[in-house]
Amino acid sequence: TSFWTTQEDVTGARSGMYARFRSFTDFNLYYLGESRSEIMGTGILNADFRIPYFQNRLNKITAPGPDWGSIYTVIHDINLILKYAPGIAFTSESNKNNILAEAYTMRAFLYFVLVRTWGGTPLLLDPTESFDPATIYKPRASEDEMFKLITDDLAKALELFPVNTYPTKRGAWSKPAANALKGDVYLWIAKRRNGGESALNTALAALQEVQKTDVALLPNFADVFSYTNKGNKEIVFAVRYQDLEAVNNYSGDMYIRDSDLPPGVDAETLKKIGLGGGMNWWAPSETMRKQFTADDKRKDKSFVEIYGKNAQGNPTFYTSIMTKFSGFIDANGRRFLDDIIIYRYADILLMIAEAKNALGQDPSAEINLVRQRAYGDQFEKHKFVSTSKTANDDEILRERLFELAFEGKRWWDLVRFNKAFDLVPSLADRKGQTNLLLFPLSETVMSRNSKLIQNPGYE
Amino acid sequence: QSVKGIVTSGADNSPLPFVTVVVKGTQTGVTTDAAGKFTINAPADKTLVFSYIGYITKEVTPGNQTELSVVLEPDQKTLNEVVVVGYGSQSRETVTTSISKLDNKVLENIPYANAASALQGTLPGVRVQTTTGQPGAAPRVIIRGGTSINNPDGSSPLYIIDGVIRSDMNDINADDIETLQVLKDASSTSIYGARGANGVVIITTKKGKAGKMQITFRQNTTFSQLAKKYNMMSARDYVYFGRLGVLNSAKKIPERMSVLSIANSFGTGNDLTNRTYSTVQYLTPQNQYKLSEGWESIADPADPTKTLIFKNTDWQDVLFQTGISQNYYLGAMGGTEKGSYNLGVGYLKSQGIAINTDFRRFTFDLSGDLKIREKLKVNAFTNFTNSGNNQVFNDNQIFQRALALPPTAKLYFEDGTMSPGFNRSIGNPLYQLSRYTTDNHLYRLTLGGGLTWNILPGLTFEPSTSLYVIETNNNSFQKSYLNGPLAFIDSRVATGMRQTHWQQQVDAILSYNKSINQHGLDFMLGASYFDRKISALSATGQGASTDIIPTLNASATAVAVSSSITRQRIISFFGRANYNFAQKYLLSLNARYDGASNLGLNNKWGLFPGASVGWNIHNESFWKGLGLTGVVNILKLRSSYGVNGNLGQLGDFQAQGNYNVGARYDGTAAIQNTVIPNSNLKWEQTQTYDVGLDIGLFNGRVNLLVDYFNKRTDNLLTNLELPLETGFQSILTNYGSLQNRGFEVEISGTIIRTESGFNWNAGFNIATNQQKILKLPANGNERNRVGGVLVYDPETGKNEWRGGLQEGGRIGDYYAYKQIGIFATDEEAAAAPIDNIVPLASKVKFGGDVNWLDVDGNKQINSYDRVYLGNPYPTVTGGFTTAFAYKNFTLNARADFTLGHTIYNYTRALYNGQFVGENNASNDILRSWQKPGDQTDIARYYYADQQVQSNLFRQNSLYFEKGDFLAIREITLGYGFPSALTSKLGLSNLRLNVTANNLKYFTKYSGLNPEEGGQDNGRYPVPRNFIVGLNVSF
């Protein structure tokens, strides 16, 4: 073939990799990372296939969740880059190393998504360039093998990144972002795979590396998500969404179109909603909404409750909408093209707090940084003071709900803290059925490869 | 010596114009005039030959007569006709392969926008499906089941039109067609090598003949109507059941109650402003006056103390109209010994039965030949067409969703402006279609020419070349519009697309034929070069500040630009040898060697041989000795075997793998690997074995053609589903084998023929096709299954994989849940198996819910309880024709049938299940379960069924309907004015006809179009047409 000869081929393939990664994050990352948590419930429209997610009634045929095709497509792109780029001459060796490091980080992130979702999955380290029935059907790898690959890829990436800075607009993997991922991965190893203190120390060290870079909490919570403020200083890595490049992402399914508004909505709510758009397919659940206090500045930039009026003229609850990612408005109406944030500094701070607490250190400093911004002049009422390890963990997990709701992280947070059965109402009656923490392999995935074995409980 | 005379037809004793009269063995000839008269100079001892198309040639030696009266008998013997074979023609008597020829009568009365429609039910083994009523749209043509596993409906045949290879016969004016034939078996199609496996349709257009100029003028006017409507509920029923449906859903999801009071199609949040799309509201003193303006009222079923008012609109009446079409054709032909010409000019303007859909076509066909030397003839032809149409923006949104726009929706607001409907996709079609404009044009130009050089007696060399150009020019513009009353969209997207298809062909054929005593021999050798290049350019822009300028230059922003160039070349060598001994024993051998640019590096060339034999038993002396010739005058046994190729779904550069461009990330251009290379790709190979019998009875009164075929396609060019872990959905590869086999029977004859001029002819044909997957690549699954569903099999007592693709199975089998009844009461429902398909945590069922078949009897309804519910592909097709003639009147009728296909009527399921939340339902709901004890087959009506009990959404067997149909395709009454009158007017022919087309479908299918299996997502209904036609010749 004539492709894979010049450095432009590699940079084009890099953009191709990110574009397909973006397709995966449109919806699927959210379904995998958050939809099963206590965050979402029914909206006013037919939540249909989303219902089994938040009700935790997954089933390999009728409700398997997204299949892994959209992830492995990106892995194929990565494997092509890792195979061919090393043999291609670049005018700048550090540019080449940067692309290779991005590819390794991306692969580590995707296998981390895969292993948290399904457990061990087939390990593909080479691109698919021909069809050979003898080798193309691969069995599932063990979780050990998955984590070995993830940590190896991260080690290679961190070695290859030439600088510890961010690309402009922070729309790509970088050394700080790889460290953020490393912290995330080692926290999981520590808490889910008996990684012990050494894993916690590795996580903490990696996360503290991020702190050394050009990153900070923005003073105003809402500014982090403003459409005109993409790639701000709080962002470590966000998937770039842009008009004419990308389609509306999952945030459009949690808003509301004007024609669905009930009569009698008060003016203040209408102002918060602005021009309607998207669909209220599903909505923030009552379980999560009622935990926010009125003085939490994050509340309005997370969701808005909508009340209509009943026959007596009294307000009655109608539905709620997600406001964290409300897009922008043009001649086509409201467009949901906010970047999808993979890591940001508040997340890093709370992960540091989590690691410190697990190591027996005081996590207050990091938690309070987050709370100071959230409560402003009401901060003293909400100031965190370290108590027991367990109580601290509960507080950290709850803080992550307030801070990171709708950012596609909640389900994995619940699993990492081992609190899914305690905090998700739809799982409360199934305590002990830990097999439910994994997703089923869909019938489509199973029917295409007879070497795959179904996850327990989903046969 | 001068001989005069008159030629008349043996059928009706009328004079025959344009009969060629030639002095045998010379070039001297004349043609008869409008009154059938001729004068010719001929020596008395010479024989005169009288010939005319459709009549048996007659030889008369005048002797000393100077006044002749010659009667020509119509040629009834289709078994003696001449048929066109690949690169040549042959008498039916010596043909040993399976070829069907269209009776041109079916082209006479209906102004087909696409002449392929005329094949429907007229040729056995040719499945023609009218999948849409869009004016000008091409029907689907599949010969003997096609050859594809992945896309069985995409196996379209190869079309050869005056020697030019094409992928369709679009825009060929039916009035220009001289002959149309279908080559079905591999021995006849293997002369087209790598592209012949799906069958070959050969069309020749009209050519000039020696004689005085003959001018033909035809005009038709067609009135098109919607033949069948959906039985949709009235506004009154919709409001009633809509509100009850919410109460029903609220039994499980109490939050649903809120939709009763918002501004939706049955909710009370509407008012008389432009801010709500529906009319439904509570009666108040302020709106009471509407009741005197045609609004209706009912008591609110959710709160009977209140009165609801609303206005009814039938959206089918808004969308559909009576379409009027005009078709004109003017033809002129003639010539001399030296040369001849034919000219045809046509114009068709056709209106659809849906508003804003139409079709326009101009056709121009000119051909001629000239003898430039004694042994050298040159011919040239040109065919130009310009067609264009307007289409709706989305068939599903218009023919499914807009028709289900609730009848309570406003057509106009109070201020007289048009209401947009719920939104664009469930919109007021009158408004939404008016906001979308298209301008589509297609130009086709064919130029061709060649030489015929008779080098020696029997030896002919025919080089020819052609150019075929298609220029497509499509533009669309979305004016600013209301996407629902509150969402004004003014992005004004404009698109423009240009595409040029440029195809050159050079062919050369050397043929030789010779008879030595009883031995008849002919040989043909040829070579062909085919070069096709397609270049395309398209752009999309938005942000124009006005609705007045629809072109891209008004756009403020370029949304997308794209261009592409693709090319394919094929070089071929081919040959054929025919031998017959005394017209008794027939043998034909042929082969083609093809090389194609788009095949994998390792397999660019392939050889495709074919062979066939035949035995004319009726020519044997022992047969004549049996004395049966009076009953069986023709009896031929024939058999053929051949190998074909097919490049069907192979893209020009697919074998090399693809890296796609066009995507962007963060402003940078992306490159993505989208196709895996496969350098081993080769054509799929089809072997067909065919055995046939031609029988002529009672001196040609009855003709019978019978064929059995067994077609096996190996190395299928198919998309193999890959494990998703590979990063790909599929790879195009050669794998697997597919078998199609069946019978074809064609019978035609004259039932009554009387001296008084009453004739009755009839024909019937039927074909069966059975499909079976023979082989799939080994993938570790049982029967090497790909895809499919796991269901319980009562025979084996185990869960088994069914459907998908499996060895021994068919393509496309449906599996879904079987409704065995509707629970009459809550108690009955409570006693039934637990239904795990209900999406909610609570699986409680009520009276009115569906009672599902628990196949494995485990008291649980789950995915294993799905059963076989049919297959989308027809197994039997065929048709009837009948023609009565009495004096100057003719009455023709034609019907066709298709059996064996099942349609998933998703449209009806969506309507009755209120899947969208804002859609009308069919009148089925009037007999739905409403109170304990009700016995019915229609489940209780729920708002958003899929969210509650999934009585319909899971796929309910009730909505898998048989598509079997018999269509009355044509009834024509014709009247030819008597020649005594026409000759006074100076006319040779004057005929009027009245025709009904697509008159009626006899079918149990409840949707609008039963012709296509598969899921019905809303189809443009096939119109019923009434045609008045005039045909004049002079």
CSV table of C-alpha atoms in Angstrom, one decimal, chain B residues 93 582 584 616-630 632-633:
chain,number,residue,atom,x,y,z
B,93,GLU,CA,-36.0,-23.2,-33.2
B,582,ALA,CA,-30.6,-31.2,-39.9
B,584,LYS,CA,-32.5,-31.9,-35.2
B,616,ASN,CA,-35.8,-31.0,-32.1
B,617,ILE,CA,-37.8,-34.2,-31.8
B,618,HIS,CA,-40.4,-32.9,-34.1
B,619,ASN,CA,-37.9,-32.9,-36.9
B,620,GLU,CA,-37.2,-36.6,-36.5
B,621,SER,CA,-38.7,-38.8,-39.2
B,622,PHE,CA,-39.9,-41.3,-36.5
B,623,TRP,CA,-41.9,-38.5,-34.9
B,624,LYS,CA,-43.5,-37.6,-38.2
B,625,GLY,CA,-44.2,-41.3,-38.6
B,626,LEU,CA,-46.2,-41.4,-35.3
B,627,GLY,CA,-48.7,-39.1,-36.9
B,628,LEU,CA,-48.8,-36.8,-33.9
B,629,THR,CA,-47.6,-33.7,-35.8
B,630,GLY,CA,-51.2,-32.4,-36.0
B,632,VAL,CA,-47.7,-31.7,-31.3
B,633,ASN,CA,-46.0,-29.8,-34.0
